[in-house]
mmCIF file of C-alpha atoms in Angstrom:
data_model
loop_
_atom_site.group_PDB
_atom_site.id
_atom_site.type_symbol
_atom_site.label_atom_id
_atom_site.label_comp_id
_atom_site.label_asym_id
_atom_site.label_seq_id
_atom_site.Cartn_x
_atom_site.Cartn_y
_atom_site.Cartn_z
ATOM 1 C CA MET A 1 129.609 -78.833 58.624
ATOM 2 C CA ILE A 2 125.405 -77.975 58.207
ATOM 3 C CA GLU A 3 123.780 -79.024 55.187
ATOM 4 C CA VAL A 4 120.668 -78.218 53.888
ATOM 5 C CA VAL A 5 117.817 -80.124 52.211
ATOM 6 C CA PRO A 6 114.783 -78.662 51.537
ATOM 7 C CA SER A 7 111.641 -80.455 51.621
ATOM 8 C CA LEU A 8 109.740 -82.212 48.863
ATOM 9 C CA SER A 9 106.125 -81.460 50.061
ATOM 10 C CA GLY A 10 105.498 -78.172 48.601
ATOM 11 C CA GLY A 11 108.411 -75.842 50.153
ATOM 12 C CA VAL A 12 106.907 -76.029 54.131
ATOM 13 C CA GLY A 13 109.716 -77.090 55.934
ATOM 14 C CA ALA A 14 113.391 -78.448 55.661
ATOM 15 C CA GLN A 15 115.853 -81.495 56.607
ATOM 16 C CA LEU A 16 119.251 -80.090 58.269
ATOM 17 C CA ARG A 17 122.137 -82.672 58.064
ATOM 18 C CA LEU A 18 124.713 -82.341 60.794
ATOM 19 C CA ARG A 19 128.203 -83.834 60.883
ATOM 20 C CA PRO A 20 131.396 -83.080 61.958
ATOM 21 C CA PRO A 21 133.938 -80.846 59.698
ATOM 22 C CA ARG A 22 136.430 -82.737 58.534
ATOM 23 C CA ALA A 23 140.180 -81.577 57.518
ATOM 24 C CA MET A 24 141.478 -85.092 55.609
ATOM 25 C CA THR A 25 139.913 -87.056 52.701
ATOM 26 C CA ALA A 26 140.477 -91.112 52.984
ATOM 27 C CA ARG A 27 142.984 -91.146 50.590
ATOM 28 C CA GLN A 28 145.197 -88.053 52.723
ATOM 29 C CA PHE A 29 144.488 -90.215 56.109
ATOM 30 C CA VAL A 30 146.224 -92.942 53.936
ATOM 31 C CA ALA A 31 148.688 -90.917 53.110
ATOM 32 C CA LEU A 32 149.586 -90.124 56.965
ATOM 33 C CA PHE A 33 150.039 -93.021 58.274
ATOM 34 C CA ALA A 34 152.093 -94.240 55.314
ATOM 35 C CA ALA A 35 154.091 -91.181 56.309
ATOM 36 C CA LEU A 36 154.178 -91.812 59.408
ATOM 37 C CA ALA A 37 154.628 -95.799 59.232
ATOM 38 C CA GLY A 38 158.101 -95.221 56.789
ATOM 39 C CA ALA A 39 159.015 -92.960 59.560
ATOM 40 C CA MET A 40 158.897 -95.342 62.333
ATOM 41 C CA TRP A 41 160.111 -97.956 59.902
ATOM 42 C CA LEU A 42 162.980 -96.831 58.889
ATOM 43 C CA VAL A 43 163.953 -95.531 63.270
ATOM 44 C CA ALA A 44 163.695 -99.248 63.429
ATOM 45 C CA LEU A 45 165.752 -100.559 60.941
ATOM 46 C CA VAL A 46 168.670 -97.713 61.715
ATOM 47 C CA GLY A 47 168.051 -99.140 65.301
ATOM 48 C CA TRP A 48 168.111 -102.317 64.080
ATOM 49 C CA LEU A 49 171.177 -102.399 62.284
ATOM 50 C CA ALA A 50 172.844 -100.170 65.528
ATOM 51 C CA GLY A 51 171.883 -103.710 67.824
ATOM 52 C CA ASN A 52 168.964 -103.128 69.371
ATOM 53 C CA ALA A 53 167.210 -106.798 68.321
ATOM 54 C CA TYR A 54 163.743 -105.681 69.979
ATOM 55 C CA ALA A 55 163.040 -102.206 67.495
ATOM 56 C CA PRO A 56 161.800 -104.012 64.542
ATOM 57 C CA ALA A 57 158.656 -105.228 67.209
ATOM 58 C CA PHE A 58 158.159 -101.991 69.219
ATOM 59 C CA ALA A 59 157.932 -100.576 65.454
ATOM 60 C CA LEU A 60 155.218 -103.315 63.959
ATOM 61 C CA LEU A 61 153.236 -102.641 67.698
ATOM 62 C CA HIS A 62 153.445 -98.670 67.283
ATOM 63 C CA SER A 63 152.581 -99.321 63.781
ATOM 64 C CA ALA A 64 149.818 -100.871 64.913
ATOM 65 C CA MET A 65 148.581 -98.262 67.572
ATOM 66 C CA VAL A 66 148.805 -95.377 65.073
ATOM 67 C CA ALA A 67 146.733 -97.094 62.935
ATOM 68 C CA ALA A 68 144.104 -98.271 65.665
ATOM 69 C CA ALA A 69 143.922 -94.196 66.360
ATOM 70 C CA LEU A 70 143.819 -93.052 62.691
ATOM 71 C CA ARG A 71 140.860 -95.821 62.383
ATOM 72 C CA TRP A 72 139.022 -94.887 65.321
ATOM 73 C CA LEU A 73 139.053 -90.631 65.317
ATOM 74 C CA TRP A 74 138.046 -91.772 61.244
ATOM 75 C CA ARG A 75 135.246 -93.827 62.781
ATOM 76 C CA SER A 76 134.398 -90.812 64.889
ATOM 77 C CA GLY A 77 134.358 -87.938 61.577
ATOM 78 C CA GLU A 78 131.113 -90.630 59.983
ATOM 79 C CA ARG A 79 128.350 -89.738 62.923
ATOM 80 C CA GLY A 80 125.788 -87.453 62.446
ATOM 81 C CA GLU A 81 122.388 -85.945 63.144
ATOM 82 C CA ASP A 82 119.245 -85.520 60.855
ATOM 83 C CA ILE A 83 116.782 -82.581 62.055
ATOM 84 C CA THR A 84 113.625 -82.801 59.547
ATOM 85 C CA ILE A 85 111.111 -79.572 60.415
ATOM 86 C CA GLY A 86 108.450 -80.366 59.180
ATOM 87 C CA PRO A 87 104.346 -78.680 59.491
ATOM 88 C CA GLU A 88 103.363 -82.354 61.772
ATOM 89 C CA ALA A 89 106.810 -83.114 63.471
ATOM 90 C CA VAL A 90 110.042 -82.254 64.416
ATOM 91 C CA GLU A 91 112.040 -84.857 64.226
ATOM 92 C CA VAL A 92 115.951 -85.684 65.506
ATOM 93 C CA SER A 93 117.824 -88.737 64.066
ATOM 94 C CA ARG A 94 121.421 -90.162 64.860
ATOM 95 C CA THR A 95 123.291 -91.958 61.770
ATOM 96 C CA SER A 96 124.146 -94.487 65.009
ATOM 97 C CA GLN A 97 120.512 -95.557 65.671
ATOM 98 C CA ALA A 98 118.055 -96.847 63.578
ATOM 99 C CA GLU A 99 114.936 -95.364 65.250
ATOM 100 C CA ALA A 100 114.099 -91.147 66.068
ATOM 101 C CA VAL A 101 115.715 -89.486 69.354
ATOM 102 C CA PHE A 102 113.079 -87.137 69.444
ATOM 103 C CA ARG A 103 109.826 -86.361 67.705
ATOM 104 C CA ALA A 104 107.508 -83.556 68.524
ATOM 105 C CA HIS A 105 104.755 -81.137 67.572
ATOM 106 C CA PRO A 106 106.645 -78.374 66.207
ATOM 107 C CA TYR A 107 104.577 -76.028 67.908
ATOM 108 C CA TRP A 108 105.508 -77.484 71.043
ATOM 109 C CA VAL A 109 109.602 -77.502 70.746
ATOM 110 C CA ARG A 110 111.698 -74.709 72.197
ATOM 111 C CA LEU A 111 114.768 -74.106 70.564
ATOM 112 C CA ARG A 112 117.202 -73.883 74.190
ATOM 113 C CA ILE A 113 120.386 -72.089 74.213
ATOM 114 C CA GLU A 114 122.866 -72.834 77.163
ATOM 115 C CA ALA A 115 126.289 -71.399 77.872
ATOM 116 C CA SER A 116 126.634 -68.898 75.201
ATOM 117 C CA GLY A 117 125.354 -71.184 72.330
ATOM 118 C CA GLU A 118 128.051 -73.957 73.751
ATOM 119 C CA ARG A 119 124.440 -75.864 73.532
ATOM 120 C CA ILE A 120 121.654 -75.905 71.158
ATOM 121 C CA SER A 121 118.891 -78.307 72.791
ATOM 122 C CA LEU A 122 115.273 -78.916 71.142
ATOM 123 C CA ALA A 123 112.716 -79.214 74.252
ATOM 124 C CA SER A 124 108.915 -80.819 73.857
ATOM 125 C CA SER A 125 106.914 -82.219 76.885
ATOM 126 C CA GLY A 126 109.599 -82.485 79.685
ATOM 127 C CA ARG A 127 111.925 -84.323 76.935
ATOM 128 C CA GLN A 128 115.186 -82.874 75.424
ATOM 129 C CA VAL A 129 117.786 -83.531 73.094
ATOM 130 C CA GLU A 130 120.920 -81.607 72.463
ATOM 131 C CA VAL A 131 122.082 -81.202 68.420
ATOM 132 C CA GLY A 132 124.566 -79.771 66.772
ATOM 133 C CA ASN A 133 127.753 -80.750 69.975
ATOM 134 C CA PHE A 134 130.204 -82.230 68.160
ATOM 135 C CA LEU A 135 129.910 -78.935 65.914
ATOM 136 C CA GLY A 136 132.104 -75.339 66.181
ATOM 137 C CA PRO A 137 130.946 -72.422 67.652
ATOM 138 C CA ALA A 138 130.260 -70.105 64.808
ATOM 139 C CA GLU A 139 128.566 -73.857 62.914
ATOM 140 C CA ARG A 140 126.540 -73.851 66.656
ATOM 141 C CA ARG A 141 125.356 -69.888 66.264
ATOM 142 C CA GLU A 142 124.636 -70.617 62.788
ATOM 143 C CA LEU A 143 122.153 -74.204 63.296
ATOM 144 C CA ALA A 144 120.568 -72.008 66.469
ATOM 145 C CA ASP A 145 119.978 -69.258 63.705
ATOM 146 C CA LYS A 146 118.695 -71.356 61.070
ATOM 147 C CA LEU A 147 116.290 -74.043 63.847
ATOM 148 C CA GLN A 148 115.146 -70.811 65.196
ATOM 149 C CA ASP A 149 113.876 -69.890 61.612
ATOM 150 C CA LEU A 150 112.300 -73.383 60.609
ATOM 151 C CA LEU A 151 110.413 -73.541 63.626
ATOM 152 C CA ALA A 152 108.926 -70.575 63.436
ATOM 153 C CA ALA A 153 107.772 -70.948 59.599
ATOM 154 C CA ALA A 154 107.010 -74.867 60.973
ATOM 155 C CA SER A 155 104.494 -73.521 64.002
ATOM 156 C CA GLY A 156 102.709 -70.478 62.251
ATOM 157 C CA ARG A 157 104.807 -68.300 64.658
ATOM 158 C CA ASN A 158 106.353 -66.400 61.957
ATOM 159 C CA ARG A 159 103.185 -64.707 60.605
#
């Protein structure tokens, strides 16, 4: 998901917030786990009644593994990137890191679109950072268009 936040400094520049798309809310994830765990425990109960003494232990282990997998999946959706483009600097920062991973003057920043739009990166002075790698193909094309327009406006190349 691409969210454009306009700049506060006289309308020059903008900030793009990139987040992976989520198909479910937190409540729906909990409901999914409850449905899966309920089905596992129902089958374990039937197995236990049929004489399998280990069925509840395996259901407990399986429930823990499914909970851990769903938790990991939810946490992976919390990552994101902020791309700030202004007249003085282009800055890329990630939610997992405190400081910017890329910073350069907008005049020297070049947008690179590789592999038919599969990889989008910003480059300057021998440094390069890939952006939006968790976005879908259509969103990456939209990101490339927005970055191209914002970089041209920030560096004065659109005049």
